[in-house]
């Protein structure tokens, strides 16, 4: 393609929670039509195989403090590749607008006159607990849910954590696995130590795992938890709907009487 024929544009695509078959049809079509793809850490390798082999793919992920590129560098790279290649697909885990910093990337490229569109993705915040049989809402139990990050940029707890703890909502906490003990202590101040929780890692993938328990027992239950892996924390009475919760509860009662 001659330079004069290149028409730069950017499409932000939500890849869904992990499994390659949970991307939308529209999102998959955009991947196949892309001239170049910039993808995140939470995008599965299996999904990348759906992209034509001739299409360049660049990893720009961020995981547990190990950043491939700073956000400002990612913005510049998107712009550079759009000018060079034409259609850039920015592939993000989950949904681009759920803690995906999509607005920053859109604003940046549009400030240079390059059009940007968004193809929504299935948010892991809802889909992953649902795959484990944990509903976000249930009549008579929880009438709402609150999706939040555990901490702010400076490492302190978000006020949302406190406010959500004081309500009866289902709490979905992203990017908080490494602070689970602190989170459990904070939430227990308002909800009590018997409140159920779940930590789900590798959601929707073959190696998905779920740790189910109560806040008062977190310290013992996370002994074998790999905190270097991303995960979703769910706190609330709806977690009792998980198939293994009753079995785990029986074991906790037996152990407490020994």
Coordinates of N, CA and C in Angstrom, one line a residue:
X1 N 0.8 -1.2 0.0 CA 0.0 0.0 0.0 C 0.9 1.3 0.0
X2 N 0.6 2.2 -0.9 CA 1.4 3.4 -1.0 C 1.0 4.3 0.2
X3 N 2.0 5.1 0.6 CA 1.7 6.0 1.8 C 0.5 6.9 1.6
X4 N 0.3 7.4 0.3 CA -0.8 8.3 0.0 C -2.2 7.6 0.2
X5 N -2.1 6.2 0.1 CA -3.4 5.5 0.2 C -3.7 5.0 1.6
X6 N -2.8 5.2 2.6 CA -3.0 4.8 4.0 C -4.0 5.8 4.6
X7 N -5.0 5.2 5.2 CA -6.0 6.0 5.9 C -6.0 5.5 7.4
X8 N -5.3 6.3 8.2 CA -5.2 5.9 9.6 C -6.5 5.8 10.3
X9 N -6.7 4.8 11.1 CA -7.8 4.7 12.0 C -7.5 3.7 13.2
X10 N -8.2 3.8 14.3 CA -7.9 3.0 15.4 C -9.2 2.4 15.9
X11 N -9.2 1.1 16.2 CA -10.3 0.4 16.8 C -9.9 -0.3 18.1
X12 N -10.5 0.1 19.2 CA -10.3 -0.5 20.5 C -11.2 -1.7 20.6
X13 N -10.7 -2.8 20.8 CA -11.5 -4.1 20.9 C -11.4 -4.7 22.2
X14 N -12.5 -5.0 22.8 CA -12.5 -5.8 24.1 C -12.4 -7.3 23.8
X15 N -11.4 -7.9 24.3 CA -11.1 -9.3 24.1 C -12.0 -10.3 24.9
X16 N -12.7 -9.7 25.9 CA -13.4 -10.6 26.8 C -12.5 -11.0 28.0
X17 N -13.0 -12.0 28.8 CA -12.4 -12.3 30.1 C -11.1 -13.2 29.9
X18 N -10.9 -13.8 28.7 CA -9.8 -14.7 28.6 C -9.9 -15.7 27.5
X19 N -10.9 -16.6 27.6 CA -11.1 -17.6 26.6 C -11.4 -17.0 25.2
X20 N -10.7 -17.6 24.2 CA -10.8 -16.9 22.9 C -12.2 -16.9 22.3
X21 N -13.1 -17.8 22.7 CA -14.4 -17.8 22.1 C -15.4 -16.9 22.9
X22 N -14.9 -16.1 23.8 CA -15.7 -15.1 24.5 C -15.5 -13.7 23.9
X23 N -14.8 -13.5 22.9 CA -14.8 -12.2 22.2 C -16.0 -12.1 21.3
X24 N -16.5 -10.9 21.0 CA -17.7 -10.8 20.2 C -17.4 -11.0 18.7
X25 N -18.4 -11.3 18.0 CA -18.2 -11.5 16.5 C -17.7 -10.3 15.9
X26 N -18.2 -9.1 16.3 CA -17.7 -7.8 15.7 C -16.2 -7.6 16.1
X27 N -15.9 -8.0 17.3 CA -14.5 -7.8 17.7 C -13.5 -8.7 16.9
X28 N -14.0 -10.0 16.7 CA -13.2 -10.9 15.9 C -13.0 -10.5 14.5
X29 N -14.1 -9.9 13.9 CA -14.0 -9.4 12.5 C -13.0 -8.3 12.4
X30 N -13.0 -7.4 13.4 CA -12.1 -6.3 13.4 C -10.6 -6.8 13.5
X31 N -10.4 -7.8 14.3 CA -9.0 -8.4 14.3 C -8.6 -8.9 13.0
X32 N -9.5 -9.5 12.3 CA -9.1 -10.1 11.0 C -8.9 -9.0 9.9
X33 N -9.5 -7.8 10.1 CA -9.3 -6.8 9.2 C -8.2 -5.8 9.5
X34 N -7.6 -6.0 10.6 CA -6.6 -5.0 11.1 C -5.3 -5.1 10.2
X35 N -4.6 -4.0 10.1 CA -3.3 -4.0 9.5 C -2.2 -4.2 10.5
X36 N -2.5 -4.0 11.8 CA -1.5 -4.2 12.9 C -2.3 -4.3 14.2
X37 N -1.9 -5.1 15.1 CA -2.6 -5.3 16.4 C -1.6 -5.0 17.6
X38 N -2.0 -4.2 18.5 CA -1.3 -4.0 19.7 C -2.1 -4.6 20.9
X39 N -1.6 -5.5 21.6 CA -2.4 -6.3 22.5 C -1.8 -6.3 23.9
X40 N -2.7 -6.5 24.9 CA -2.4 -6.4 26.3 C -2.0 -7.8 26.9
X41 N -1.6 -7.8 28.2 CA -1.2 -9.0 28.9 C -2.3 -10.0 29.1
X42 N -3.5 -9.5 29.3 CA -4.6 -10.5 29.6 C -5.3 -11.1 28.4
X43 N -4.7 -10.8 27.2 CA -5.2 -11.4 26.0 C -4.6 -12.8 25.8
X44 N -5.4 -13.8 25.5 CA -4.9 -15.1 25.5 C -4.2 -15.4 24.2
X45 N -3.2 -16.2 24.2 CA -2.4 -16.6 23.1 C -3.2 -17.3 22.0
X46 N -4.3 -18.0 22.5 CA -5.2 -18.7 21.5 C -5.9 -17.7 20.7
X47 N -6.3 -16.6 21.3 CA -7.0 -15.6 20.5 C -6.1 -15.0 19.4
X48 N -4.9 -14.8 19.8 CA -3.9 -14.2 18.8 C -3.8 -15.1 17.6
X49 N -4.0 -16.4 17.7 CA -3.9 -17.3 16.5 C -5.0 -17.0 15.5
X50 N -6.1 -16.3 16.0 CA -7.2 -16.0 15.1 C -6.8 -14.8 14.1
X51 N -5.7 -14.1 14.5 CA -5.3 -13.0 13.6 C -4.4 -13.5 12.5
X52 N -4.6 -13.1 11.3 CA -3.8 -13.6 10.2 C -2.3 -13.5 10.5
X53 N -1.6 -14.5 10.1 CA -0.1 -14.6 10.4 C 0.6 -13.5 9.9
X54 N 0.2 -12.9 8.8 CA 0.9 -11.8 8.1 C 0.7 -10.4 8.8
X55 N -0.2 -10.4 9.8 CA -0.5 -9.1 10.5 C 0.4 -9.0 11.6
X56 N 1.2 -7.9 11.7 CA 2.1 -7.6 12.8 C 1.4 -7.5 14.1
X57 N 2.0 -8.1 15.2 CA 1.4 -8.1 16.5 C 2.4 -7.6 17.5
X58 N 2.1 -6.6 18.3 CA 3.0 -6.0 19.3 C 2.4 -6.1 20.7
X59 N 3.2 -6.6 21.6 CA 2.8 -6.7 23.0 C 3.1 -5.4 23.7
X60 N 2.0 -4.9 24.4 CA 2.2 -3.7 25.1 C 1.6 -3.8 26.5
X61 N 1.7 -5.0 27.1 CA 1.0 -5.3 28.3 C 1.6 -4.8 29.6
X62 N 0.8 -4.8 30.7 CA 1.3 -4.4 32.0 C 0.8 -5.4 33.0
X63 N 1.8 -6.0 33.7 CA 1.4 -7.0 34.7 C 2.2 -6.9 36.0
X64 N 1.6 -6.7 37.1 CA 2.2 -6.7 38.4 C 3.4 -5.8 38.5
X65 N 3.3 -4.6 38.0 CA 4.4 -3.7 38.0 C 5.5 -3.9 37.0
X66 N 5.4 -5.0 36.2 CA 6.3 -5.2 35.1 C 5.7 -4.7 33.8
X67 N 5.9 -3.4 33.6 CA 5.3 -2.8 32.4 C 6.2 -2.9 31.2
X68 N 5.6 -3.3 30.1 CA 6.3 -3.3 28.8 C 6.5 -1.9 28.4
X69 N 5.5 -1.0 28.4 CA 5.5 0.4 28.0 C 4.7 1.2 29.0
X70 N 5.1 2.4 29.2 CA 4.3 3.4 29.9 C 3.1 3.8 29.1
X71 N 2.0 4.2 29.7 CA 0.8 4.5 29.0 C 1.1 5.6 27.9
X72 N 1.9 6.6 28.2 CA 2.2 7.6 27.3 C 2.9 7.1 26.0
X73 N 3.8 6.1 26.3 CA 4.5 5.4 25.2 C 3.5 4.6 24.3
X74 N 2.5 4.0 25.0 CA 1.5 3.2 24.2 C 0.7 4.1 23.3
X75 N 0.3 5.3 23.9 CA -0.4 6.3 23.1 C 0.4 6.7 21.8
X76 N 1.6 7.0 22.0 CA 2.5 7.4 20.9 C 2.7 6.2 19.9
X77 N 2.8 5.0 20.4 CA 2.9 3.9 19.5 C 1.7 3.6 18.6
X78 N 0.5 3.8 19.2 CA -0.7 3.7 18.5 C -0.7 4.7 17.4
X79 N -0.4 5.9 17.7 CA -0.4 7.0 16.7 C 0.6 6.6 15.5
X80 N 1.8 6.3 15.9 CA 2.9 6.0 14.9 C 2.4 4.8 14.0
X81 N 1.9 3.8 14.6 CA 1.5 2.6 13.8 C 0.3 2.9 12.9
X82 N -0.6 3.8 13.4 CA -1.8 4.1 12.5 C -1.3 4.9 11.3
X83 N -0.3 5.8 11.5 CA 0.2 6.6 10.4 C 0.9 5.7 9.4
X84 N 1.6 4.7 9.9 CA 2.5 3.8 9.1 C 1.6 2.7 8.4
X85 N 0.7 2.1 9.2 CA 0.0 0.9 8.7 C -1.4 1.1 8.3
X86 N -2.1 2.1 8.9 CA -3.5 2.4 8.6 C -4.3 1.9 9.7
X87 N -5.0 0.8 9.6 CA -6.0 0.3 10.6 C -5.2 -0.4 11.8
X88 N -5.2 0.3 13.0 CA -4.6 -0.3 14.2 C -5.8 -0.8 15.0
X89 N -5.7 -2.1 15.5 CA -6.6 -2.6 16.5 C -5.8 -2.7 17.8
X90 N -6.4 -2.0 18.8 CA -5.8 -2.0 20.1 C -6.7 -3.0 20.9
X91 N -6.1 -4.2 21.2 CA -6.8 -5.3 21.8 C -6.6 -5.3 23.3
X92 N -7.7 -5.2 24.0 CA -7.6 -5.1 25.5 C -8.4 -6.2 26.1
X93 N -7.9 -6.7 27.3 CA -8.7 -7.7 28.0 C -10.0 -7.2 28.5
X94 N -11.0 -8.0 28.7 CA -12.3 -7.6 29.2 C -13.0 -6.6 28.3
X95 N -13.4 -5.5 28.9 CA -14.0 -4.4 28.1 C -13.1 -3.2 28.2
X96 N -12.9 -2.5 27.0 CA -12.0 -1.3 27.0 C -12.3 -0.2 28.0
X97 N -13.6 -0.1 28.4 CA -14.0 1.0 29.2 C -14.1 0.6 30.7
X98 N -13.7 -0.6 31.1 CA -13.7 -1.0 32.5 C -12.2 -1.1 32.9
X99 N -11.7 0.0 33.5 CA -10.3 0.2 33.9 C -9.3 -0.2 32.8
X100 N -9.7 0.2 31.6 CA -8.9 -0.1 30.4 C -8.2 1.1 29.9
X101 N -8.4 2.3 30.5 CA -7.7 3.6 30.1 C -8.0 3.9 28.6
X102 N -9.2 3.4 28.1 CA -9.5 3.6 26.7 C -9.6 5.1 26.3
X103 N -10.2 5.9 27.2 CA -10.4 7.3 26.9 C -9.1 8.0 26.7
X104 N -8.1 7.6 27.4 CA -6.8 8.3 27.2 C -6.2 8.0 25.8
X105 N -6.4 6.8 25.3 CA -5.9 6.4 24.0 C -6.7 7.1 22.9
X106 N -8.0 7.1 23.1 CA -8.9 7.7 22.2 C -8.7 9.2 22.0
X107 N -8.6 9.9 23.2 CA -8.4 11.3 23.2 C -7.0 11.7 22.5
X108 N -6.0 10.8 22.7 CA -4.7 11.1 22.1 C -4.7 11.0 20.6
X109 N -5.2 9.9 20.1 CA -5.2 9.7 18.6 C -6.2 10.7 17.9
X110 N -7.3 11.0 18.6 CA -8.2 11.9 17.9 C -7.7 13.3 17.9
X111 N -6.8 13.7 18.9 CA -6.2 15.0 18.9 C -5.3 15.2 17.6
X112 N -5.0 14.1 17.0 CA -4.2 14.2 15.7 C -5.1 14.0 14.5
X113 N -6.4 14.0 14.7 CA -7.3 13.9 13.6 C -7.5 12.4 13.1
X114 N -7.1 11.5 13.9 CA -7.3 10.0 13.6 C -8.6 9.5 14.2
X115 N -9.5 9.0 13.5 CA -10.8 8.5 14.1 C -10.6 7.2 14.9
X116 N -11.3 7.1 16.0 CA -11.2 6.0 16.9 C -12.6 5.5 17.2
X117 N -12.8 4.2 17.2 CA -14.0 3.5 17.6 C -13.8 2.5 18.6
X118 N -14.8 2.1 19.3 CA -14.7 1.1 20.4 C -15.7 -0.1 20.1
X119 N -15.2 -1.3 20.2 CA -16.0 -2.5 20.1 C -16.0 -3.1 21.5
X120 N -17.2 -3.0 22.2 CA -17.2 -3.5 23.6 C -16.8 -5.0 23.8
X121 N -16.4 -5.3 24.9 CA -16.1 -6.7 25.2 C -16.8 -7.1 26.5
X122 N -16.9 -8.4 26.7 CA -17.5 -9.0 27.9 C -16.6 -8.7 29.1
X123 N -17.1 -8.0 30.1 CA -16.2 -7.6 31.2 C -16.0 -8.8 32.1
X124 N -14.7 -9.1 32.4 CA -14.3 -10.2 33.3 C -15.0 -10.0 34.7
X125 N -15.2 -8.7 35.1 CA -15.8 -8.4 36.4 C -17.1 -9.1 36.6
X126 N -17.9 -9.3 35.5 CA -19.2 -10.0 35.6 C -19.1 -11.4 35.1
X127 N -18.4 -11.6 34.0 CA -18.4 -13.0 33.4 C -17.7 -14.0 34.2
X128 N -16.5 -13.7 34.8 CA -15.7 -14.7 35.5 C -16.5 -15.2 36.8
X129 N -17.0 -14.3 37.6 CA -17.8 -14.9 38.7 C -19.0 -15.7 38.2
X130 N -19.7 -15.2 37.2 CA -20.8 -15.9 36.6 C -20.5 -17.3 36.2
X131 N -19.3 -17.5 35.6 CA -18.8 -18.8 35.2 C -18.6 -19.7 36.3
X132 N -18.4 -19.2 37.5 CA -18.2 -20.0 38.7 C -19.5 -20.2 39.5
X133 N -20.6 -19.7 38.9 CA -21.9 -19.9 39.5 C -22.2 -18.9 40.6
X134 N -21.5 -17.7 40.6 CA -21.7 -16.7 41.5 C -22.4 -15.5 40.8
X135 N -23.7 -15.3 41.2 CA -24.4 -14.2 40.6 C -24.0 -12.8 41.2
X136 N -24.2 -11.8 40.4 CA -23.9 -10.5 40.9 C -25.0 -10.0 41.8
X137 N -26.2 -10.3 41.5 CA -27.4 -9.9 42.2 C -28.3 -11.1 42.5
X138 N -29.0 -11.1 43.6 CA -30.0 -12.1 43.9 C -31.1 -11.6 44.7
X139 N -32.3 -11.9 44.4 CA -33.4 -11.3 45.1 C -33.3 -11.7 46.6
X140 N -33.5 -10.7 47.5 CA -33.4 -10.9 48.9 C -32.0 -11.0 49.5
X141 N -31.0 -11.0 48.6 CA -29.6 -11.1 49.1 C -28.8 -9.8 48.7
X142 N -28.7 -9.5 47.4 CA -28.0 -8.3 47.0 C -28.7 -7.8 45.8
X143 N -29.1 -6.5 45.9 CA -29.8 -5.8 44.8 C -28.9 -5.0 43.9
X144 N -27.6 -5.0 44.1 CA -26.7 -4.2 43.3 C -25.3 -4.8 43.4
X145 N -24.4 -4.4 42.5 CA -23.0 -4.8 42.6 C -22.1 -3.6 42.3
X146 N -20.9 -3.6 42.9 CA -20.0 -2.5 42.8 C -18.7 -3.0 42.3
X147 N -18.2 -2.5 41.2 CA -16.9 -2.9 40.6 C -15.9 -1.8 40.9
X148 N -14.8 -2.2 41.5 CA -13.8 -1.2 41.9 C -12.4 -1.8 41.9
X149 N -11.4 -0.9 41.9 CA -10.0 -1.4 42.2 C -9.7 -1.3 43.6
X150 N -8.7 -2.0 44.1 CA -8.5 -2.1 45.5 C -7.8 -0.8 46.0
X151 N -6.9 -0.3 45.3 CA -6.1 0.9 45.7 C -6.1 2.0 44.7
X152 N -5.7 3.2 45.2 CA -5.5 4.3 44.3 C -4.0 4.3 43.8
X153 N -3.7 5.2 43.0 CA -2.3 5.3 42.4 C -1.2 5.3 43.5
X154 N -1.5 6.0 44.6 CA -0.5 6.1 45.7 C -0.5 4.9 46.6
X155 N -1.3 3.9 46.3 CA -1.2 2.7 47.1 C -2.2 2.6 48.2
X156 N -2.9 3.7 48.5 CA -3.9 3.7 49.6 C -5.2 3.2 49.1
X157 N -6.0 2.7 50.1 CA -7.3 2.2 49.7 C -8.2 3.2 49.1
X158 N -9.0 2.8 48.1 CA -10.0 3.7 47.5 C -11.1 3.9 48.5
X159 N -11.7 5.1 48.6 CA -12.9 5.3 49.4 C -14.0 4.4 49.0
X160 N -14.0 4.0 47.8 CA -15.1 3.1 47.3 C -15.1 1.8 48.1
X161 N -14.0 1.3 48.5 CA -13.9 0.1 49.2 C -14.6 0.2 50.6
X162 N -14.4 1.3 51.2 CA -15.1 1.6 52.5 C -16.6 1.8 52.3
X163 N -17.0 2.6 51.3 CA -18.4 2.8 51.1 C -19.2 1.6 50.7
X164 N -18.5 0.8 49.8 CA -19.2 -0.5 49.4 C -19.3 -1.5 50.5
X165 N -18.3 -1.5 51.4 CA -18.3 -2.4 52.6 C -19.5 -2.1 53.5
X166 N -19.9 -0.8 53.5 CA -20.9 -0.4 54.4 C -22.3 -0.6 53.8
X167 N -22.4 -1.1 52.6 CA -23.6 -1.4 52.0 C -23.8 -2.9 51.9
X168 N -24.9 -3.3 51.3 CA -25.2 -4.8 51.1 C -24.9 -5.3 49.7
X169 N -24.2 -4.4 49.0 CA -23.9 -4.8 47.6 C -22.9 -5.9 47.4
X170 N -22.9 -6.5 46.3 CA -21.8 -7.5 45.9 C -20.6 -6.6 45.5
X171 N -19.4 -6.9 46.1 CA -18.2 -6.2 45.8 C -17.4 -7.0 44.9
X172 N -17.0 -6.4 43.7 CA -16.1 -7.0 42.8 C -14.8 -6.2 42.7
X173 N -13.7 -6.7 43.2 CA -12.5 -6.0 43.3 C -11.5 -6.5 42.3
X174 N -11.0 -5.6 41.4 CA -10.0 -6.0 40.4 C -8.7 -5.5 40.9
X175 N -7.6 -6.2 40.4 CA -6.2 -5.8 40.7 C -6.0 -5.7 42.2
X176 N -6.5 -6.6 43.0 CA -6.4 -6.6 44.5 C -5.8 -7.8 45.1
X177 N -5.4 -8.8 44.3 CA -5.0 -10.1 44.9 C -3.9 -10.0 45.9
X178 N -2.9 -9.1 45.5 CA -1.7 -9.0 46.4 C -2.0 -8.3 47.7
X179 N -3.2 -7.7 47.8 CA -3.6 -7.0 49.0 C -4.8 -7.6 49.7
X180 N -5.0 -8.9 49.4 CA -6.2 -9.5 49.9 C -6.3 -9.5 51.4
X181 N -5.2 -9.7 52.2 CA -5.3 -9.6 53.6 C -5.8 -8.3 54.1
X182 N -5.2 -7.2 53.6 CA -5.6 -5.9 54.0 C -7.0 -5.6 53.6
X183 N -7.4 -6.1 52.4 CA -8.8 -5.9 52.0 C -9.8 -6.6 52.9
X184 N -9.4 -7.8 53.3 CA -10.3 -8.6 54.2 C -10.5 -7.9 55.5
X185 N -9.4 -7.4 56.0 CA -9.4 -6.7 57.3 C -10.3 -5.4 57.3
X186 N -10.2 -4.7 56.2 CA -10.9 -3.5 56.0 C -12.4 -3.8 55.9
X187 N -12.8 -4.7 55.0 CA -14.2 -5.1 54.8 C -14.8 -5.7 56.0
X188 N -14.0 -6.5 56.8 CA -14.5 -7.1 58.0 C -15.0 -6.1 59.0
X189 N -14.4 -4.9 59.0 CA -14.8 -3.9 60.0 C -16.3 -3.5 59.8
X190 N -16.9 -3.7 58.6 CA -18.2 -3.3 58.4 C -19.2 -4.5 58.1
X191 N -18.6 -5.6 57.6 CA -19.5 -6.7 57.3 C -19.3 -8.0 58.1
X192 N -18.3 -8.0 58.9 CA -18.1 -9.2 59.8 C -17.2 -10.3 59.1
X193 N -16.6 -11.1 60.0 CA -15.7 -12.1 59.5 C -16.3 -13.3 58.8
X194 N -17.6 -13.4 59.0 CA -18.3 -14.6 58.4 C -18.7 -14.3 56.9
X195 N -18.4 -13.1 56.4 CA -18.8 -12.7 55.1 C -18.1 -13.6 54.0
X196 N -18.8 -14.2 53.1 CA -18.1 -15.1 52.1 C -17.3 -14.2 51.1
X197 N -16.2 -14.9 50.6 CA -15.4 -14.2 49.5 C -15.0 -15.3 48.5
X198 N -14.6 -14.8 47.4 CA -14.0 -15.7 46.3 C -12.9 -15.0 45.7
X199 N -11.8 -15.7 45.4 CA -10.7 -15.2 44.5 C -10.6 -16.1 43.3
X200 N -10.9 -15.6 42.1 CA -10.9 -16.4 40.9 C -9.7 -15.9 40.0
X201 N -8.9 -16.9 39.6 CA -7.7 -16.6 38.8 C -7.8 -17.4 37.5
X202 N -7.2 -16.8 36.4 CA -7.3 -17.4 35.1 C -8.7 -17.7 34.6
X203 N -9.6 -16.7 34.9 CA -11.0 -16.8 34.6 C -11.3 -17.2 33.2
X204 N -12.1 -18.1 33.0 CA -12.7 -18.7 31.7 C -11.6 -19.5 30.9
X205 N -10.4 -19.7 31.5 CA -9.4 -20.5 30.8 C -9.4 -21.9 31.4
X206 N -8.8 -22.9 30.7 CA -8.7 -24.2 31.2 C -8.1 -24.4 32.6
X207 N -7.2 -23.5 33.0 CA -6.6 -23.6 34.3 C -7.2 -22.7 35.3
X208 N -8.5 -22.3 35.1 CA -9.2 -21.4 36.0 C -9.2 -22.1 37.4
X209 N -9.1 -21.2 38.4 CA -9.1 -21.7 39.8 C -10.0 -20.7 40.6
X210 N -10.6 -21.3 41.7 CA -11.4 -20.4 42.6 C -11.1 -20.8 44.0
X211 N -10.8 -19.8 44.8 CA -10.6 -20.0 46.2 C -11.8 -19.4 46.9
X212 N -12.5 -20.2 47.7 CA -13.8 -19.8 48.4 C -13.6 -19.9 49.9
X213 N -14.1 -18.9 50.6 CA -14.0 -18.9 52.0 C -14.7 -17.8 52.7
X214 N -14.3 -17.5 53.9 CA -14.9 -16.3 54.6 C -13.8 -15.4 55.0
X215 N -14.1 -14.1 55.2 CA -13.1 -13.1 55.5 C -12.3 -13.4 56.7
X216 N -12.9 -14.0 57.7 CA -12.2 -14.3 59.0 C -11.2 -15.4 58.8
X217 N -11.2 -16.1 57.8 CA -10.3 -17.2 57.6 C -9.3 -17.0 56.4
X218 N -9.3 -15.8 55.9 CA -8.4 -15.5 54.7 C -7.0 -15.9 54.9
X219 N -6.4 -15.6 56.1 CA -5.0 -15.8 56.3 C -4.6 -17.2 56.1
X220 N -5.4 -18.2 56.5 CA -5.1 -19.6 56.4 C -5.4 -20.1 55.0
X221 N -6.4 -19.5 54.4 CA -6.9 -20.0 53.1 C -6.1 -19.6 51.9
X222 N -5.3 -18.6 52.1 CA -4.5 -18.1 50.9 C -3.0 -18.5 51.0
X223 N -2.7 -19.5 51.8 CA -1.3 -20.0 52.0 C -0.7 -20.4 50.7
X224 N -1.5 -21.0 49.8 CA -1.0 -21.5 48.5 C -1.5 -20.7 47.3
X225 N -1.9 -19.5 47.6 CA -2.4 -18.6 46.6 C -1.2 -17.9 45.9
X226 N -1.2 -18.0 44.6 CA -0.1 -17.3 43.8 C -0.5 -15.8 43.6
X227 N 0.0 -15.0 44.4 CA -0.4 -13.6 44.3 C 0.3 -12.8 43.2
X228 N 1.2 -13.5 42.4 CA 1.7 -12.8 41.2 C 0.8 -12.9 40.0
X229 N -0.3 -13.7 40.1 CA -1.2 -13.8 39.1 C -2.4 -12.9 39.3
X230 N -2.9 -12.3 38.2 CA -4.1 -11.5 38.4 C -5.3 -12.3 38.8
X231 N -6.3 -11.7 39.4 CA -7.5 -12.4 39.8 C -8.6 -11.4 40.1
X232 N -9.8 -12.0 40.3 CA -10.9 -11.2 40.7 C -11.4 -11.6 42.0
X233 N -11.6 -10.6 42.9 CA -12.1 -10.9 44.2 C -13.6 -10.5 44.3
X234 N -14.4 -11.4 44.8 CA -15.8 -11.2 45.0 C -16.1 -11.3 46.5
X235 N -16.8 -10.3 47.0 CA -17.1 -10.3 48.5 C -18.6 -10.1 48.6
X236 N -19.3 -10.9 49.3 CA -20.7 -10.7 49.5 C -21.4 -12.1 49.7
X237 N -22.7 -12.0 50.2 CA -23.4 -13.2 50.5 C -23.7 -14.0 49.3
X238 N -23.7 -13.4 48.1 CA -23.9 -14.2 46.8 C -22.9 -15.3 46.6
X239 N -21.7 -15.1 47.2 CA -20.6 -16.1 47.0 C -21.1 -17.5 47.6
X240 N -22.0 -17.4 48.5 CA -22.5 -18.7 49.1 C -23.2 -19.5 48.1
X241 N -23.5 -19.0 46.9 CA -24.1 -19.7 45.8 C -23.1 -20.6 45.1
X242 N -21.8 -20.4 45.3 CA -20.8 -21.2 44.7 C -21.0 -22.6 45.1
X243 N -20.9 -23.6 44.2 CA -21.1 -25.0 44.5 C -20.3 -25.6 45.7
X244 N -19.1 -25.0 45.9 CA -18.2 -25.6 46.9 C -18.4 -24.9 48.2
X245 N -19.1 -23.8 48.3 CA -19.2 -23.0 49.5 C -19.7 -23.8 50.7
X246 N -20.8 -24.6 50.5 CA -21.4 -25.3 51.6 C -20.4 -26.4 52.1
X247 N -19.7 -27.0 51.2 CA -18.7 -28.1 51.6 C -17.6 -27.4 52.4
X248 N -17.1 -26.3 51.9 CA -16.0 -25.6 52.7 C -16.5 -25.1 54.0
X249 N -17.8 -24.7 54.1 CA -18.3 -24.2 55.4 C -18.4 -25.4 56.4
X250 N -18.8 -26.6 55.9 CA -18.8 -27.7 56.8 C -17.5 -28.1 57.4
X251 N -16.4 -28.0 56.5 CA -15.1 -28.3 56.9 C -14.6 -27.3 57.9
X252 N -15.0 -26.0 57.8 CA -14.6 -25.0 58.7 C -15.2 -25.2 60.1
X253 N -16.5 -25.6 60.1 CA -17.1 -25.9 61.4 C -16.5 -27.1 62.1
X254 N -16.2 -28.2 61.3 CA -15.5 -29.4 61.9 C -14.2 -29.0 62.5
X255 N -13.4 -28.2 61.7 CA -12.0 -27.9 62.2 C -12.1 -27.0 63.4
X256 N -13.1 -26.2 63.5 CA -13.2 -25.3 64.7 C -13.5 -26.0 65.9
X257 N -14.1 -27.3 65.8 CA -14.5 -28.0 67.0 C -13.4 -29.0 67.4
X258 N -12.3 -29.2 66.6 CA -11.3 -30.1 66.9 C -10.3 -29.5 68.0

